CSV table of C-alpha atoms in Angstrom, one decimal:
chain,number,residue,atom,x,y,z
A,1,UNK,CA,-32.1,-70.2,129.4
A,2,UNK,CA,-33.8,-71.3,132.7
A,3,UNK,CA,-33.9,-75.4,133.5
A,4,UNK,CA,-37.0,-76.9,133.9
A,5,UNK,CA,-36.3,-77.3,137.6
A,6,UNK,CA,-35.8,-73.4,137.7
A,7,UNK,CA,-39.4,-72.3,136.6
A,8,UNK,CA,-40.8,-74.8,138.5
A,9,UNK,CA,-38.9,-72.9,141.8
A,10,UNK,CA,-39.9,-69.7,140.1
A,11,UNK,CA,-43.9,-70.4,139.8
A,12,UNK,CA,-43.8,-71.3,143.5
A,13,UNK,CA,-41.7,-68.9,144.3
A,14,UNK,CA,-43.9,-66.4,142.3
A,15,UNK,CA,-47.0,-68.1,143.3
A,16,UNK,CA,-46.1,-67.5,147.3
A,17,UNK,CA,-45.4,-63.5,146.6
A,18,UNK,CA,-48.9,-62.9,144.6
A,19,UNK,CA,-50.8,-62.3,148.0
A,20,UNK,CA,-53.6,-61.1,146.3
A,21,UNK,CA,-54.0,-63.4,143.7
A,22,UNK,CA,-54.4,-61.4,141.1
A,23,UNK,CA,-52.0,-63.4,138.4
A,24,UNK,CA,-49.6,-60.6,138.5
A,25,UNK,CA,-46.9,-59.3,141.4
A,26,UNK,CA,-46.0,-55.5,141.6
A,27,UNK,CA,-42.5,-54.4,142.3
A,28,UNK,CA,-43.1,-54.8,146.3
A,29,UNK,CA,-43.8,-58.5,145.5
A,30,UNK,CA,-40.9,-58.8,143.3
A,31,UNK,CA,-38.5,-57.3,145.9
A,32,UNK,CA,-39.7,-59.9,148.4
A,33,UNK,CA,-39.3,-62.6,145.4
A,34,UNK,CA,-35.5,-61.8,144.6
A,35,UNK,CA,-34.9,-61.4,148.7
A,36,UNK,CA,-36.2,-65.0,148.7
A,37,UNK,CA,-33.9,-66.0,146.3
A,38,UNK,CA,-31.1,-64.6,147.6
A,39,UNK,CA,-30.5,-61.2,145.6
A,40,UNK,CA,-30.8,-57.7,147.2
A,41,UNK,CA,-31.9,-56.0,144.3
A,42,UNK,CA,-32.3,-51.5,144.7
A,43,UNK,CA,-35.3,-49.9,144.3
A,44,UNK,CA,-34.0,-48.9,140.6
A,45,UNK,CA,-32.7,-52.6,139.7
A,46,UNK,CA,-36.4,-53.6,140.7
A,47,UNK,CA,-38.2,-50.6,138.4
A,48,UNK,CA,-35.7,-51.4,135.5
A,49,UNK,CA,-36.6,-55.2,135.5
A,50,UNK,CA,-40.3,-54.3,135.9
A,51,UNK,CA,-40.1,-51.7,132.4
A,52,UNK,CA,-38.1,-54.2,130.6
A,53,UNK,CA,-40.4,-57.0,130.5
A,54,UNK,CA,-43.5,-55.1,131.2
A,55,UNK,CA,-45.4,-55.4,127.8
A,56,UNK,CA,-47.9,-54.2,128.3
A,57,UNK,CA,-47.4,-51.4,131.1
A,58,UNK,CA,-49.1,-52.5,133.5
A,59,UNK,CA,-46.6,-51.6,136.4
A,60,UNK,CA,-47.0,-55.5,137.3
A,61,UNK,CA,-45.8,-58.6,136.4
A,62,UNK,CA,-47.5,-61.7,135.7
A,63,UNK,CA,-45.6,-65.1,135.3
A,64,UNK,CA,-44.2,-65.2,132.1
A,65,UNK,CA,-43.0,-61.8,132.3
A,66,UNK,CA,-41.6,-62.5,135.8
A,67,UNK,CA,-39.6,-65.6,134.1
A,68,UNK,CA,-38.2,-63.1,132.0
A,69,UNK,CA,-37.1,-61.1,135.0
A,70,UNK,CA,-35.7,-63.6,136.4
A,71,UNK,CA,-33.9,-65.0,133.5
A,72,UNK,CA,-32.5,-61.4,132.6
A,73,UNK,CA,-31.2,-61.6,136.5
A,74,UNK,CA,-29.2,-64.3,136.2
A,75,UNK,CA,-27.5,-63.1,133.1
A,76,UNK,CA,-27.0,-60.4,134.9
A,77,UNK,CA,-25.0,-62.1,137.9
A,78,UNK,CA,-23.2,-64.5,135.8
A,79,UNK,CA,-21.6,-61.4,133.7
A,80,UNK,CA,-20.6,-59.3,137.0
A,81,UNK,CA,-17.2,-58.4,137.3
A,82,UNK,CA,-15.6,-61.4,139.4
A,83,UNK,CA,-12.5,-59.4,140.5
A,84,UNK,CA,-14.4,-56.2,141.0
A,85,UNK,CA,-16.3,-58.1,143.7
A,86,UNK,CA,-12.8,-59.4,145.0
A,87,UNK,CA,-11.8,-56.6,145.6
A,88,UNK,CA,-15.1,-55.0,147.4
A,89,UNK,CA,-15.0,-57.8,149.5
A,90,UNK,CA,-11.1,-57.3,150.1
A,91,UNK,CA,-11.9,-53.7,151.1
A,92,UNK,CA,-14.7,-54.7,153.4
A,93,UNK,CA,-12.3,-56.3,155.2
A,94,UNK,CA,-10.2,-54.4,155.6
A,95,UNK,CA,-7.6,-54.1,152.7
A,96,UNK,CA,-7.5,-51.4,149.7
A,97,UNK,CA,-8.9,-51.0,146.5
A,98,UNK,CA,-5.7,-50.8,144.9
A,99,UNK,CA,-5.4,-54.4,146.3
A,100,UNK,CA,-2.6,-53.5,148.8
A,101,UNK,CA,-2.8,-53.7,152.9
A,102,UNK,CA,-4.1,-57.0,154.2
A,103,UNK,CA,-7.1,-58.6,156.2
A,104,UNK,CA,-6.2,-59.3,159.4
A,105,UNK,CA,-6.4,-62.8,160.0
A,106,UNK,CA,-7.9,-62.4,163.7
A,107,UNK,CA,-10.6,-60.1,161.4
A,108,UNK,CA,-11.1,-63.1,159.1
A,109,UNK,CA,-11.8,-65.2,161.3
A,110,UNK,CA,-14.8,-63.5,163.1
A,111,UNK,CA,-16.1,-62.6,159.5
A,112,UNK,CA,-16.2,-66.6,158.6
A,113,UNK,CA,-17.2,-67.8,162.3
A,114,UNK,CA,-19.3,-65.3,164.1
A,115,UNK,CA,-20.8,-62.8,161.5
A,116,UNK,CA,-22.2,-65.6,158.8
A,117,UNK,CA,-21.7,-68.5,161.3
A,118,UNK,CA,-19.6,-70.9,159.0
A,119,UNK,CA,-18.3,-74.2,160.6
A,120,UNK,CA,-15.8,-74.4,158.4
A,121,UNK,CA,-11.8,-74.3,159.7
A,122,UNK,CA,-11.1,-70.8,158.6
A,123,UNK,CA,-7.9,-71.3,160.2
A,124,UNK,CA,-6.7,-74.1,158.6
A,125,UNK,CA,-7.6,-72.7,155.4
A,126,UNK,CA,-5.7,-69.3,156.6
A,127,UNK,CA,-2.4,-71.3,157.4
A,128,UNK,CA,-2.6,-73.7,153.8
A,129,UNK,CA,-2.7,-70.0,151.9
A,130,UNK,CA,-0.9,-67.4,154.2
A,131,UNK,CA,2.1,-68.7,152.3
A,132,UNK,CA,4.3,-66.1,153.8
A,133,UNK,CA,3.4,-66.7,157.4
A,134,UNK,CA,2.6,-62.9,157.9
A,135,UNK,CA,-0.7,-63.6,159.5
A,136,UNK,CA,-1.8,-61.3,157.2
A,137,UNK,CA,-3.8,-62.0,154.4
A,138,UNK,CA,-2.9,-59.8,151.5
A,139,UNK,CA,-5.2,-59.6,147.7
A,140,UNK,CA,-3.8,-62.6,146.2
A,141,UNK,CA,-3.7,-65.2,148.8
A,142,UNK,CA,-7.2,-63.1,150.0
A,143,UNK,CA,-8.5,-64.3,145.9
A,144,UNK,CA,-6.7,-68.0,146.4
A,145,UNK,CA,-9.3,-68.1,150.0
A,146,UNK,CA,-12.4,-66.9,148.8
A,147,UNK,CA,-11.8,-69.8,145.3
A,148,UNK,CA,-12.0,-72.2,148.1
């Protein structure tokens, strides 16, 4: 169930995307919508939440279909499979999916600092986890830094 506070962000959010004004946003507008928001749905997520809540086929949206959308969404990323995105992340950089090799830590450190920018002390964190000074960050201790 959405909080008061989210449909309020959602009719401004969905009020910014109708560019035309028409009352309704088509699947373009919704793409830019979820972007806003923060989600990166495909081209086939955005067509399956248009013909879900789509009564009355219209190939648009208008708001209280596009709060069911949005409400469906967030289901949606509150079920996903926490370790399975553990583990995509762990393979991104740089370990396996069977959860063995490592992340270098010199890699985890550019990830956190200069590809998303984060002030935080990545290395710091790295040394409080790395718990058998490897310098190598393997699955678990990989999980025990992204809980952080």
């Amino acid at each position: 169930m959405l909080s008061q506070h989210d449909i309020d962000a959602c009719r401004d959010a969905f009020l910014t995307f109708d560019k035309d004004r028409s009352g309704t946003i088509d699947i373009w507008e919704l793409r830019e919508v979820l972007e806003a928001m923060g989600q990166v749905p495909t081209e086939e997520e955005l067509f399956q939440m248009i013909s879900e809540v789509d009564d009355n086929m219209s190939g648009s949206i208008d708001f209280g279909e596009f709060l069911k959308v949005v409400e469906n969404q967030k289901t949606r990323m509150e079920n996903m499979d926490h370790e399975s995105d553990l583990i995509d992340a762990f393979v991104a950089c740089g370990g396996q999916p069977d959860k063995s090799g490592h992340v270098k830590r010199e890699t985890m450190i550019k990830i956190i600092k200069h590809d998303f920018g984060l002030t935080i002390d990545i290395e710091e964190l790295i040394n409080k986890i790395d718990t058998d000074g490897s310098g190598e960050i393997e699955f678990g201790e990989f999980s025990i830094l992204l809980a952080k």
